[in-house]
Structure formats: C-alpha cells, structure tokens
Amino acid sequence: MSSKRYYVHFLAYSYMNLNKINIYLRVLYKLVSGLLTV
C-alpha cells in the first residue's frame, strides 16, 4: 500500500509542476507576442 501512496503523491507533485510550467509558458508567450507586436 505504501507504493500506491507514493504513486498518488508523485501524481500530485507532477500535476503541481505542470501547472507551474503552464503559467511560465503563458507568461513567456505574452512577453514574446508583446515584443513581436512592438
């Protein structure tokens, strides 16, 4: 059962990291598009 709990914890951790990366990519995209339009 400990391996299953570890797996769930790993999934939650990856999901949080994906959210951070998604926000970072969105900000980066806004910056790049802003530079292209100027």
C-alpha atoms as a printed R data frame, in Angstrom:
   type eleno elety resid chain resno      x      y       z
1  ATOM     1    CA   MET     A     1  0.000  0.000   0.000
2  ATOM     2    CA   SER     A     2  2.952  2.344   0.598
3  ATOM     3    CA   SER     A     3  3.865  2.148  -3.090
4  ATOM     4    CA   LYS     A     4  0.333  3.192  -4.028
5  ATOM     5    CA   ARG     A     5  0.522  6.179  -1.695
6  ATOM     6    CA   TYR     A     6  3.861  7.106  -3.208
7  ATOM     7    CA   TYR     A     7  2.329  6.907  -6.684
8  ATOM     8    CA   VAL     A     8 -0.535  9.221  -5.727
9  ATOM     9    CA   HIS     A     9  1.929 11.657  -4.161
10 ATOM    10    CA   PHE     A    10  4.033 11.550  -7.333
11 ATOM    11    CA   LEU     A    11  0.955 12.292  -9.461
12 ATOM    12    CA   ALA     A    12  0.013 15.288  -7.312
13 ATOM    13    CA   TYR     A    13  3.597 16.580  -7.431
14 ATOM    14    CA   SER     A    14  3.778 16.252 -11.217
15 ATOM    15    CA   TYR     A    15  0.410 17.987 -11.565
16 ATOM    16    CA   MET     A    16  1.637 20.944  -9.491
17 ATOM    17    CA   ASN     A    17  4.815 21.151 -11.566
18 ATOM    18    CA   LEU     A    18  2.783 21.060 -14.779
19 ATOM    19    CA   ASN     A    19  0.697 23.961 -13.500
20 ATOM    20    CA   LYS     A    20  3.847 25.986 -12.774
21 ATOM    21    CA   ILE     A    21  5.262 25.212 -16.230
22 ATOM    22    CA   ASN     A    22  1.932 26.108 -17.851
23 ATOM    23    CA   ILE     A    23  1.855 29.503 -16.103
24 ATOM    24    CA   TYR     A    24  5.505 30.110 -17.027
25 ATOM    25    CA   LEU     A    25  4.855 29.273 -20.693
26 ATOM    26    CA   ARG     A    26  1.788 31.539 -20.754
27 ATOM    27    CA   VAL     A    27  3.786 34.482 -19.364
28 ATOM    28    CA   LEU     A    28  6.638 33.777 -21.769
29 ATOM    29    CA   TYR     A    29  4.183 33.651 -24.693
30 ATOM    30    CA   LYS     A    30  2.693 37.024 -23.662
31 ATOM    31    CA   LEU     A    31  6.167 38.561 -23.470
32 ATOM    32    CA   VAL     A    32  7.186 37.203 -26.873
33 ATOM    33    CA   SER     A    33  3.949 38.280 -28.557
34 ATOM    34    CA   GLY     A    34  4.316 41.727 -26.970
35 ATOM    35    CA   LEU     A    35  7.838 42.045 -28.358
36 ATOM    36    CA   LEU     A    36  6.692 40.953 -31.806
37 ATOM    37    CA   THR     A    37  3.851 43.463 -31.976
38 ATOM    38    CA   VAL     A    38  6.022 46.403 -30.878
